[in-house]
Amino acid sequence: MGGGDEIPQGNKLLPVPHSTASYWRSDPHWLDEYRSTEDLPSQADIVIISTGIAGVSTAYHLLNRKDNDDTPQPSILLLEARQVCSGTTGRNGGHIKKLPSTIVDLIQSLGSTAAGEVIKFIRANIYAVKHVIENEKIEAQGELRRSFDVSLHEEDAIEVKAEFERQLKSGFPLTEDLQYVGEQFAERITSIRGAKCGLSTVVLSFWPYKFVIQLLERVLNKGTANLQTNTPVTAIETDDDEGYTIYTEREKLRTATIVFATNGYTAGLLPQYRDVITPTKATASHITVPPGQNAPYLSNTYNIRYTKDRVDYLNPRPDGSIVVGGGKWTYEKERELWYDVHDDSTLIEPARHYFDELMQRHFRGWEDSGAETESVWTGIQGVTKDGAPHIGKVPGSSGQYILAGYNGGGNAFAFLAGHAIARMIREGITFEETGIPICLKTTQARLDVSKA
Ligand SMILES: Cc1cc2nc3c(=O)[nH]c(=O)nc-3n(C[C@H](O)[C@H](O)[C@H](O)COP(=O)(O)OP(=O)(O)OC[C@H]3O[C@@H](n4cnc5c(N)ncnc54)[C@H](O)[C@@H]3O)c2cc1C
């Protein structure tokens, strides 16, 4: 909320109870509904609203200080409306990837220099998550793999090839990671029937819920963080001393520093982000092969481009099952089903059965596998008008920070965005000094343009 005299309003964008059950959350960790203390603390140095990847990364980096830093650790309070990691991070595709076939779109919207910086940042996120999984001994099935964008449509394949060749010539970053395979071998290499071409890159496949909740466990072990689940934040009021009162569905509390890692739900607490970060609903599924049946193991991950505008993503799991998401064109025209929607307690009806037999339809050797859809769920993304996340200090505020609005690709940004926000808070550095691509900075100008 803005000025000091405002009366706290009810939050109209609260996560709803009884969200659809995602495969990733099927085996809840002991912290899932944990409260560090019975009562809410009345005060904390830093309050982080969220326990998704962005919020937990911020907490981790706030407490993961350098060896020579002997300043006292701040007290951190994590407020989560539902269970830990029950937002989008607990219901996504489990991929950190920049789709190689969409780099051209990125260059068109941001320009070549900024697009290059964004791609390098995504690559840095891949390796940063990999390293923290290794260093903190987190069991999250983190695996570097190759991921193929596979074109099934002749014209699309021609375009993808031409753009890739243009990128190669221009020396654009990431091209050293890219590998093109043409029609002669595309089907054999990708295992997808009718593949006209494939463009592959390095990705991290991981289990987002296991990653986030075990990282949170490491955070709590540091001793100065307090976790409060099932504690929706309903309003925030600026106090006379420039601190804040945070209202929850339980008690209220005070703090000088707030981190909004609330992604699609942000505008409920920060109205200036209304129409800037819009909640949108998307869907994914888990496909399994029944016992006694066989299907070839897939060691790559995929984006299948049926046409340029119709794309699904697949993330095979080590146990041979597959997470598949997409199917947007089955409901895209019915905007009321998904745009400006923050209810993830229901499915998107036209896509309910979309994933059935998808593996049989497209993958060599899966025709008689009997593969079946084990579960389908929905999640709420934060979509921005200009296609870039909002990271940094909330314009015009003191002590309010935001990292949100990832347009369906937050795994690729949020971990190092959390690192940057933690440094801004602890070291008092500016956004520019964090080294994050400048086009991701939240600014008043971006808010104004988005609302125009
Ligand atoms: C179906 C689907 C597939 C996707 N696949 C991928 C993928 O493969 N790769 C990729 O990079 N991205 C993917 N995404 C997007 C990605 O999941 C998100 O961008 C990312 O998880 C955002 O993380 P976050 O921490 O910002 O948000 P979230 O995980 O949504 O965390 C926000 C948290 O804040 C809490 N919260 C909100 N408001 C309040 C409040 N008022 N009080 C208290 N708590 C509150 C919520 O309960 C939630 O836990 C996908 C998204 C969907 C829906």
Short mmCIF file of N, CA and C in Angstrom, two decimals, residues 232-392:
data_model
loop_
_atom_site.label_atom_id
_atom_site.label_comp_id
_atom_site.label_asym_id
_atom_site.label_seq_id
_atom_site.Cartn_x
_atom_site.Cartn_y
_atom_site.Cartn_z
N PRO A 232 -2.11 -16.13 5.34
CA PRO A 232 -2.24 -15.18 4.23
C PRO A 232 -2.05 -13.74 4.71
N VAL A 233 -1.30 -12.97 3.95
CA VAL A 233 -1.14 -11.54 4.23
C VAL A 233 -2.29 -10.80 3.56
N THR A 234 -3.03 -10.04 4.36
CA THR A 234 -4.22 -9.42 3.80
C THR A 234 -4.01 -7.96 3.42
N ALA A 235 -3.08 -7.28 4.07
CA ALA A 235 -2.85 -5.87 3.74
C ALA A 235 -1.54 -5.40 4.36
N ILE A 236 -1.05 -4.29 3.84
CA ILE A 236 0.19 -3.71 4.36
C ILE A 236 -0.02 -2.21 4.51
N GLU A 237 0.39 -1.69 5.64
CA GLU A 237 0.19 -0.27 5.89
C GLU A 237 1.54 0.37 6.22
N THR A 238 1.78 1.55 5.64
CA THR A 238 3.01 2.26 5.95
C THR A 238 2.85 2.99 7.27
N ASP A 239 3.82 2.84 8.16
CA ASP A 239 3.73 3.51 9.47
C ASP A 239 4.42 4.87 9.42
N ASP A 240 4.20 5.67 10.48
CA ASP A 240 4.77 7.02 10.51
C ASP A 240 6.30 6.99 10.45
N ASP A 241 6.90 5.94 11.02
CA ASP A 241 8.37 5.89 11.05
C ASP A 241 8.93 5.22 9.81
N GLU A 242 8.09 5.11 8.77
CA GLU A 242 8.53 4.53 7.49
C GLU A 242 8.69 3.01 7.55
N GLY A 243 8.36 2.41 8.68
CA GLY A 243 8.29 0.95 8.72
C GLY A 243 6.90 0.54 8.23
N TYR A 244 6.61 -0.74 8.37
CA TYR A 244 5.34 -1.25 7.86
C TYR A 244 4.63 -2.11 8.90
N THR A 245 3.29 -2.02 8.87
CA THR A 245 2.49 -3.00 9.60
C THR A 245 1.94 -3.98 8.58
N ILE A 246 2.16 -5.25 8.85
CA ILE A 246 1.67 -6.29 7.95
C ILE A 246 0.47 -6.95 8.63
N TYR A 247 -0.65 -6.96 7.93
CA TYR A 247 -1.86 -7.59 8.46
C TYR A 247 -1.99 -8.98 7.86
N THR A 248 -2.27 -9.94 8.70
CA THR A 248 -2.47 -11.30 8.20
C THR A 248 -3.85 -11.79 8.66
N GLU A 249 -4.22 -12.97 8.23
CA GLU A 249 -5.51 -13.52 8.72
C GLU A 249 -5.37 -13.95 10.17
N ARG A 250 -4.14 -13.84 10.71
CA ARG A 250 -3.95 -14.11 12.14
C ARG A 250 -3.63 -12.76 12.80
N GLU A 251 -2.45 -12.63 13.41
CA GLU A 251 -2.11 -11.34 14.02
C GLU A 251 -1.48 -10.41 12.99
N LYS A 252 -1.21 -9.17 13.45
CA LYS A 252 -0.44 -8.25 12.62
C LYS A 252 0.98 -8.15 13.19
N LEU A 253 1.89 -7.61 12.42
CA LEU A 253 3.29 -7.49 12.89
C LEU A 253 3.96 -6.32 12.19
N ARG A 254 5.17 -5.99 12.68
CA ARG A 254 5.86 -4.83 12.11
C ARG A 254 7.22 -5.24 11.54
N THR A 255 7.61 -4.49 10.53
CA THR A 255 8.93 -4.71 9.93
C THR A 255 9.36 -3.45 9.18
N ALA A 256 10.66 -3.38 8.89
CA ALA A 256 11.16 -2.25 8.08
C ALA A 256 11.36 -2.67 6.63
N THR A 257 11.42 -3.98 6.41
CA THR A 257 11.78 -4.46 5.05
C THR A 257 10.85 -5.60 4.64
N ILE A 258 10.25 -5.43 3.47
CA ILE A 258 9.35 -6.47 2.96
C ILE A 258 9.83 -6.93 1.58
N VAL A 259 9.84 -8.24 1.39
CA VAL A 259 10.14 -8.80 0.06
C VAL A 259 8.85 -9.43 -0.47
N PHE A 260 8.39 -8.91 -1.61
CA PHE A 260 7.20 -9.46 -2.26
C PHE A 260 7.66 -10.46 -3.32
N ALA A 261 7.55 -11.73 -2.98
CA ALA A 261 7.91 -12.78 -3.95
C ALA A 261 6.62 -13.51 -4.31
N THR A 262 5.59 -12.75 -4.51
CA THR A 262 4.21 -13.23 -4.59
C THR A 262 3.73 -13.47 -6.03
N ASN A 263 4.62 -13.33 -6.98
CA ASN A 263 4.37 -13.61 -8.39
C ASN A 263 2.97 -13.17 -8.85
N GLY A 264 2.12 -14.08 -9.31
CA GLY A 264 0.83 -13.71 -9.88
C GLY A 264 -0.11 -13.03 -8.90
N TYR A 265 0.18 -13.15 -7.62
CA TYR A 265 -0.71 -12.60 -6.59
C TYR A 265 -0.28 -11.20 -6.13
N THR A 266 0.76 -10.65 -6.73
CA THR A 266 1.41 -9.44 -6.21
C THR A 266 0.47 -8.24 -6.11
N ALA A 267 -0.38 -8.05 -7.13
CA ALA A 267 -1.21 -6.85 -7.16
C ALA A 267 -2.22 -6.79 -6.01
N GLY A 268 -2.48 -7.91 -5.37
CA GLY A 268 -3.37 -7.91 -4.21
C GLY A 268 -2.78 -7.13 -3.04
N LEU A 269 -1.46 -7.04 -2.98
CA LEU A 269 -0.79 -6.32 -1.90
C LEU A 269 -0.15 -5.02 -2.39
N LEU A 270 0.24 -5.00 -3.64
CA LEU A 270 0.87 -3.81 -4.24
C LEU A 270 -0.02 -3.37 -5.41
N PRO A 271 -1.03 -2.53 -5.16
CA PRO A 271 -1.99 -2.21 -6.23
C PRO A 271 -1.36 -1.54 -7.43
N GLN A 272 -0.18 -0.94 -7.26
CA GLN A 272 0.46 -0.31 -8.42
C GLN A 272 0.88 -1.35 -9.46
N TYR A 273 0.85 -2.63 -9.08
CA TYR A 273 1.20 -3.69 -10.04
C TYR A 273 -0.04 -4.30 -10.68
N ARG A 274 -1.22 -3.73 -10.39
CA ARG A 274 -2.44 -4.19 -11.06
C ARG A 274 -2.31 -3.91 -12.55
N ASP A 275 -2.63 -4.81 -13.41
CA ASP A 275 -2.47 -4.69 -14.87
C ASP A 275 -1.01 -4.63 -15.30
N VAL A 276 -0.09 -4.80 -14.37
CA VAL A 276 1.33 -4.86 -14.72
C VAL A 276 1.79 -6.31 -14.61
N ILE A 277 1.42 -6.95 -13.49
CA ILE A 277 1.62 -8.40 -13.35
C ILE A 277 0.23 -9.02 -13.21
N THR A 278 -0.16 -9.77 -14.22
CA THR A 278 -1.53 -10.32 -14.24
C THR A 278 -1.49 -11.82 -13.97
N PRO A 279 -2.33 -12.29 -13.03
CA PRO A 279 -2.38 -13.74 -12.80
C PRO A 279 -3.00 -14.46 -13.99
N THR A 280 -2.34 -15.49 -14.45
CA THR A 280 -2.92 -16.30 -15.53
C THR A 280 -2.73 -17.78 -15.19
N LYS A 281 -3.74 -18.53 -15.58
CA LYS A 281 -3.78 -19.94 -15.18
C LYS A 281 -3.24 -20.82 -16.30
N ALA A 282 -2.45 -21.81 -15.93
CA ALA A 282 -1.92 -22.75 -16.92
C ALA A 282 -2.02 -24.16 -16.35
N THR A 283 -1.73 -25.15 -17.19
CA THR A 283 -1.97 -26.52 -16.74
C THR A 283 -0.83 -27.47 -17.14
N ALA A 284 -0.66 -28.51 -16.35
CA ALA A 284 0.35 -29.54 -16.64
C ALA A 284 -0.19 -30.88 -16.14
N SER A 285 0.54 -31.94 -16.49
CA SER A 285 0.06 -33.29 -16.14
C SER A 285 1.23 -34.22 -15.88
N HIS A 286 0.88 -35.39 -15.33
CA HIS A 286 1.88 -36.42 -15.09
C HIS A 286 1.39 -37.69 -15.76
N ILE A 287 2.24 -38.25 -16.62
CA ILE A 287 1.85 -39.43 -17.39
C ILE A 287 2.71 -40.62 -16.95
N THR A 288 2.06 -41.74 -16.71
CA THR A 288 2.80 -42.92 -16.25
C THR A 288 2.52 -44.12 -17.16
N VAL A 289 3.44 -45.06 -17.10
CA VAL A 289 3.27 -46.31 -17.84
C VAL A 289 2.85 -47.37 -16.82
N PRO A 290 1.73 -48.07 -17.05
CA PRO A 290 1.24 -49.03 -16.06
C PRO A 290 2.26 -50.15 -15.81
N PRO A 291 2.26 -50.73 -14.61
CA PRO A 291 3.17 -51.84 -14.33
C PRO A 291 2.98 -52.96 -15.35
N GLY A 292 4.08 -53.56 -15.77
CA GLY A 292 3.99 -54.66 -16.73
C GLY A 292 4.05 -54.19 -18.17
N GLN A 293 3.86 -52.88 -18.40
CA GLN A 293 3.95 -52.34 -19.75
C GLN A 293 5.33 -51.71 -19.94
N ASN A 294 5.75 -51.55 -21.19
CA ASN A 294 7.08 -50.98 -21.45
C ASN A 294 7.01 -49.80 -22.39
N ALA A 295 7.92 -48.85 -22.15
CA ALA A 295 8.09 -47.72 -23.07
C ALA A 295 9.54 -47.31 -23.01
N PRO A 296 10.12 -46.88 -24.14
CA PRO A 296 11.54 -46.51 -24.13
C PRO A 296 11.78 -45.35 -23.18
N TYR A 297 12.94 -45.40 -22.48
CA TYR A 297 13.28 -44.30 -21.58
C TYR A 297 13.71 -43.08 -22.40
N LEU A 298 13.24 -41.91 -22.03
CA LEU A 298 13.61 -40.68 -22.73
C LEU A 298 14.56 -39.89 -21.85
N SER A 299 15.79 -39.67 -22.33
CA SER A 299 16.74 -38.97 -21.46
C SER A 299 16.84 -37.48 -21.77
N ASN A 300 16.20 -37.04 -22.84
CA ASN A 300 16.16 -35.60 -23.13
C ASN A 300 14.87 -35.00 -22.60
N THR A 301 14.78 -33.68 -22.61
CA THR A 301 13.49 -33.02 -22.36
C THR A 301 13.10 -32.32 -23.66
N TYR A 302 11.86 -31.84 -23.72
CA TYR A 302 11.35 -31.37 -25.01
C TYR A 302 10.44 -30.16 -24.92
N ASN A 303 10.45 -29.38 -25.98
CA ASN A 303 9.32 -28.54 -26.34
C ASN A 303 8.90 -29.02 -27.72
N ILE A 304 7.66 -29.45 -27.85
CA ILE A 304 7.18 -29.90 -29.16
C ILE A 304 6.43 -28.75 -29.82
N ARG A 305 6.92 -28.35 -30.97
CA ARG A 305 6.29 -27.25 -31.72
C ARG A 305 5.42 -27.87 -32.82
N TYR A 306 4.13 -28.01 -32.54
CA TYR A 306 3.22 -28.53 -33.57
C TYR A 306 3.14 -27.50 -34.69
N THR A 307 3.06 -26.23 -34.28
CA THR A 307 3.26 -25.07 -35.17
C THR A 307 3.98 -24.05 -34.30
N LYS A 308 4.28 -22.89 -34.86
CA LYS A 308 4.99 -21.85 -34.10
C LYS A 308 4.23 -21.47 -32.81
N ASP A 309 2.89 -21.46 -32.90
CA ASP A 309 2.08 -20.98 -31.78
C ASP A 309 1.52 -22.10 -30.91
N ARG A 310 1.76 -23.33 -31.27
CA ARG A 310 1.22 -24.44 -30.48
C ARG A 310 2.38 -25.28 -29.96
N VAL A 311 2.67 -25.08 -28.68
CA VAL A 311 3.88 -25.71 -28.13
C VAL A 311 3.55 -26.39 -26.79
N ASP A 312 3.98 -27.64 -26.64
CA ASP A 312 3.90 -28.34 -25.36
C ASP A 312 5.32 -28.56 -24.84
N TYR A 313 5.45 -28.83 -23.53
CA TYR A 313 6.77 -29.15 -23.00
C TYR A 313 6.70 -30.47 -22.24
N LEU A 314 7.81 -31.22 -22.30
CA LEU A 314 7.86 -32.54 -21.66
C LEU A 314 9.13 -32.68 -20.85
N ASN A 315 8.98 -33.18 -19.66
CA ASN A 315 10.14 -33.36 -18.79
C ASN A 315 10.10 -34.79 -18.23
N PRO A 316 10.76 -35.73 -18.93
CA PRO A 316 10.75 -37.12 -18.44
C PRO A 316 11.41 -37.23 -17.08
N ARG A 317 10.82 -38.03 -16.21
CA ARG A 317 11.35 -38.22 -14.86
C ARG A 317 12.27 -39.45 -14.84
N PRO A 318 13.19 -39.50 -13.89
CA PRO A 318 14.10 -40.65 -13.83
C PRO A 318 13.37 -41.99 -13.70
N ASP A 319 12.14 -42.00 -13.16
CA ASP A 319 11.41 -43.27 -13.02
C ASP A 319 10.68 -43.67 -14.30
N GLY A 320 10.87 -42.90 -15.38
CA GLY A 320 10.25 -43.26 -16.65
C GLY A 320 8.90 -42.59 -16.88
N SER A 321 8.36 -41.96 -15.86
CA SER A 321 7.12 -41.21 -16.07
C SER A 321 7.46 -39.85 -16.69
N ILE A 322 6.42 -39.11 -17.12
CA ILE A 322 6.68 -37.87 -17.86
C ILE A 322 5.80 -36.75 -17.31
N VAL A 323 6.38 -35.58 -17.09
CA VAL A 323 5.56 -34.40 -16.81
C VAL A 323 5.38 -33.66 -18.14
N VAL A 324 4.13 -33.40 -18.48
CA VAL A 324 3.81 -32.72 -19.74
C VAL A 324 2.92 -31.53 -19.44
N GLY A 325 3.25 -30.39 -20.04
CA GLY A 325 2.39 -29.22 -19.86
C GLY A 325 2.12 -28.54 -21.18
N GLY A 326 1.12 -27.69 -21.17
CA GLY A 326 0.80 -26.91 -22.38
C GLY A 326 -0.66 -27.02 -22.73
N GLY A 327 -0.92 -27.34 -24.01
CA GLY A 327 -2.31 -27.47 -24.47
C GLY A 327 -3.08 -26.16 -24.47
N LYS A 328 -2.35 -25.05 -24.50
CA LYS A 328 -3.02 -23.75 -24.31
C LYS A 328 -4.05 -23.46 -25.40
N TRP A 329 -3.77 -23.91 -26.63
CA TRP A 329 -4.69 -23.57 -27.71
C TRP A 329 -6.06 -24.21 -27.55
N THR A 330 -6.17 -25.20 -26.65
CA THR A 330 -7.50 -25.81 -26.45
C THR A 330 -8.44 -24.85 -25.71
N TYR A 331 -7.85 -23.85 -25.04
CA TYR A 331 -8.72 -22.94 -24.27
C TYR A 331 -8.38 -21.46 -24.47
N GLU A 332 -7.37 -21.18 -25.33
CA GLU A 332 -6.83 -19.81 -25.43
C GLU A 332 -7.90 -18.76 -25.73
N LYS A 333 -8.84 -19.12 -26.60
CA LYS A 333 -9.85 -18.12 -27.01
C LYS A 333 -10.84 -17.83 -25.89
N GLU A 334 -10.95 -18.74 -24.94
CA GLU A 334 -11.88 -18.50 -23.82
C GLU A 334 -11.10 -17.83 -22.68
N ARG A 335 -10.83 -16.55 -22.86
CA ARG A 335 -9.92 -15.84 -21.95
C ARG A 335 -10.37 -15.89 -20.50
N GLU A 336 -11.69 -15.91 -20.30
CA GLU A 336 -12.20 -15.92 -18.92
C GLU A 336 -11.77 -17.16 -18.15
N LEU A 337 -11.33 -18.19 -18.87
CA LEU A 337 -10.90 -19.43 -18.20
C LEU A 337 -9.48 -19.31 -17.63
N TRP A 338 -8.70 -18.35 -18.15
CA TRP A 338 -7.29 -18.35 -17.75
C TRP A 338 -6.68 -16.97 -17.53
N TYR A 339 -7.16 -15.93 -18.19
CA TYR A 339 -6.51 -14.63 -18.08
C TYR A 339 -7.11 -13.83 -16.93
N ASP A 340 -6.26 -13.29 -16.10
CA ASP A 340 -6.70 -12.58 -14.88
C ASP A 340 -7.47 -13.53 -13.97
N VAL A 341 -7.00 -14.76 -13.91
CA VAL A 341 -7.61 -15.79 -13.07
C VAL A 341 -6.58 -16.24 -12.05
N HIS A 342 -6.96 -16.29 -10.77
CA HIS A 342 -5.97 -16.71 -9.77
C HIS A 342 -6.47 -17.93 -8.96
N ASP A 343 -7.43 -18.64 -9.52
CA ASP A 343 -8.00 -19.81 -8.85
C ASP A 343 -7.36 -21.09 -9.41
N ASP A 344 -6.49 -21.71 -8.62
CA ASP A 344 -5.87 -22.96 -9.08
C ASP A 344 -6.50 -24.18 -8.40
N SER A 345 -7.77 -23.99 -7.94
CA SER A 345 -8.45 -25.12 -7.29
C SER A 345 -9.26 -25.93 -8.31
N THR A 346 -9.31 -25.45 -9.56
CA THR A 346 -10.06 -26.18 -10.58
C THR A 346 -9.17 -26.37 -11.81
N LEU A 347 -9.55 -27.34 -12.66
CA LEU A 347 -8.82 -27.54 -13.91
C LEU A 347 -9.34 -26.57 -14.96
N ILE A 348 -8.62 -26.49 -16.08
CA ILE A 348 -9.11 -25.73 -17.23
C ILE A 348 -9.83 -26.76 -18.11
N GLU A 349 -11.14 -26.71 -18.09
CA GLU A 349 -11.93 -27.84 -18.64
C GLU A 349 -11.53 -28.29 -20.04
N PRO A 350 -11.38 -27.37 -21.02
CA PRO A 350 -11.05 -27.86 -22.37
C PRO A 350 -9.73 -28.64 -22.43
N ALA A 351 -8.86 -28.45 -21.43
CA ALA A 351 -7.57 -29.15 -21.46
C ALA A 351 -7.55 -30.38 -20.56
N ARG A 352 -8.66 -30.66 -19.90
CA ARG A 352 -8.71 -31.75 -18.91
C ARG A 352 -8.19 -33.07 -19.48
N HIS A 353 -8.61 -33.41 -20.70
CA HIS A 353 -8.20 -34.70 -21.28
C HIS A 353 -7.17 -34.54 -22.40
N TYR A 354 -6.65 -33.33 -22.53
CA TYR A 354 -5.74 -33.05 -23.63
C TYR A 354 -4.50 -33.97 -23.60
N PHE A 355 -4.01 -34.27 -22.41
CA PHE A 355 -2.73 -35.00 -22.30
C PHE A 355 -2.89 -36.52 -22.50
N ASP A 356 -4.14 -36.99 -22.47
CA ASP A 356 -4.38 -38.43 -22.64
C ASP A 356 -3.82 -38.90 -23.99
N GLU A 357 -3.04 -39.95 -23.97
CA GLU A 357 -2.49 -40.56 -25.20
C GLU A 357 -1.51 -39.66 -25.94
N LEU A 358 -1.06 -38.57 -25.32
CA LEU A 358 -0.11 -37.68 -26.00
C LEU A 358 1.19 -38.42 -26.32
N MET A 359 1.63 -39.25 -25.39
CA MET A 359 2.88 -39.99 -25.62
C MET A 359 2.70 -40.99 -26.77
N GLN A 360 1.55 -41.67 -26.79
CA GLN A 360 1.29 -42.64 -27.86
C GLN A 360 1.24 -41.93 -29.21
N ARG A 361 0.69 -40.72 -29.22
CA ARG A 361 0.54 -39.99 -30.49
C ARG A 361 1.89 -39.58 -31.09
N HIS A 362 2.85 -39.27 -30.24
CA HIS A 362 4.04 -38.59 -30.77
C HIS A 362 5.37 -39.32 -30.60
N PHE A 363 5.47 -40.28 -29.71
CA PHE A 363 6.81 -40.83 -29.43
C PHE A 363 6.99 -42.24 -29.99
N ARG A 364 8.10 -42.40 -30.67
CA ARG A 364 8.45 -43.72 -31.22
C ARG A 364 8.56 -44.74 -30.10
N GLY A 365 7.95 -45.87 -30.28
CA GLY A 365 8.05 -46.94 -29.30
C GLY A 365 7.02 -46.84 -28.17
N TRP A 366 6.27 -45.75 -28.13
CA TRP A 366 5.27 -45.58 -27.07
C TRP A 366 3.86 -45.97 -27.53
N GLU A 367 3.73 -46.36 -28.79
CA GLU A 367 2.40 -46.59 -29.37
C GLU A 367 1.56 -47.56 -28.53
N ASP A 368 2.18 -48.65 -28.05
CA ASP A 368 1.41 -49.66 -27.31
C ASP A 368 1.79 -49.67 -25.83
N SER A 369 2.25 -48.54 -25.34
CA SER A 369 2.76 -48.49 -23.96
C SER A 369 1.64 -48.50 -22.92
N GLY A 370 0.45 -48.15 -23.34
CA GLY A 370 -0.65 -48.03 -22.36
C GLY A 370 -0.48 -46.83 -21.45
N ALA A 371 0.41 -45.89 -21.82
CA ALA A 371 0.68 -44.71 -20.97
C ALA A 371 -0.63 -43.98 -20.66
N GLU A 372 -0.78 -43.60 -19.40
CA GLU A 372 -2.02 -42.93 -19.03
C GLU A 372 -1.76 -41.72 -18.16
N THR A 373 -2.71 -40.79 -18.21
CA THR A 373 -2.58 -39.55 -17.43
C THR A 373 -2.87 -39.88 -15.97
N GLU A 374 -1.86 -39.74 -15.15
CA GLU A 374 -2.03 -40.05 -13.72
C GLU A 374 -2.65 -38.87 -12.98
N SER A 375 -2.26 -37.64 -13.36
CA SER A 375 -2.85 -36.45 -12.71
C SER A 375 -2.73 -35.23 -13.62
N VAL A 376 -3.64 -34.31 -13.42
CA VAL A 376 -3.62 -33.02 -14.13
C VAL A 376 -3.84 -31.95 -13.08
N TRP A 377 -3.14 -30.85 -13.19
CA TRP A 377 -3.30 -29.77 -12.19
C TRP A 377 -3.17 -28.42 -12.87
N THR A 378 -3.44 -27.38 -12.12
CA THR A 378 -3.26 -26.02 -12.65
C THR A 378 -2.37 -25.21 -11.73
N GLY A 379 -1.85 -24.10 -12.25
CA GLY A 379 -1.01 -23.20 -11.47
C GLY A 379 -1.19 -21.78 -11.98
N ILE A 380 -0.81 -20.83 -11.15
CA ILE A 380 -1.02 -19.41 -11.49
C ILE A 380 0.31 -18.73 -11.79
N GLN A 381 0.45 -18.29 -13.03
CA GLN A 381 1.65 -17.57 -13.43
C GLN A 381 1.44 -16.06 -13.25
N GLY A 382 2.52 -15.31 -13.27
CA GLY A 382 2.42 -13.85 -13.27
C GLY A 382 2.91 -13.35 -14.62
N VAL A 383 1.98 -12.79 -15.40
CA VAL A 383 2.34 -12.37 -16.76
C VAL A 383 2.46 -10.85 -16.82
N THR A 384 3.54 -10.38 -17.44
CA THR A 384 3.75 -8.93 -17.52
C THR A 384 3.50 -8.42 -18.94
N LYS A 385 3.15 -7.14 -19.03
CA LYS A 385 2.81 -6.58 -20.35
C LYS A 385 4.02 -6.57 -21.27
N ASP A 386 5.20 -6.27 -20.73
CA ASP A 386 6.38 -6.16 -21.60
C ASP A 386 7.19 -7.45 -21.64
N GLY A 387 6.69 -8.51 -21.02
CA GLY A 387 7.33 -9.81 -21.13
C GLY A 387 8.54 -10.02 -20.24
N ALA A 388 8.88 -9.04 -19.40
CA ALA A 388 10.04 -9.21 -18.52
C ALA A 388 9.58 -9.20 -17.06
N PRO A 389 10.27 -9.95 -16.19
CA PRO A 389 9.94 -9.90 -14.77
C PRO A 389 10.20 -8.52 -14.16
N HIS A 390 9.65 -8.28 -12.98
CA HIS A 390 9.92 -7.04 -12.23
C HIS A 390 10.76 -7.40 -11.01
N ILE A 391 12.00 -6.90 -10.99
CA ILE A 391 12.93 -7.24 -9.91
C ILE A 391 13.53 -5.94 -9.38
N GLY A 392 13.63 -5.82 -8.07
CA GLY A 392 14.31 -4.66 -7.50
C GLY A 392 13.48 -3.98 -6.43
#
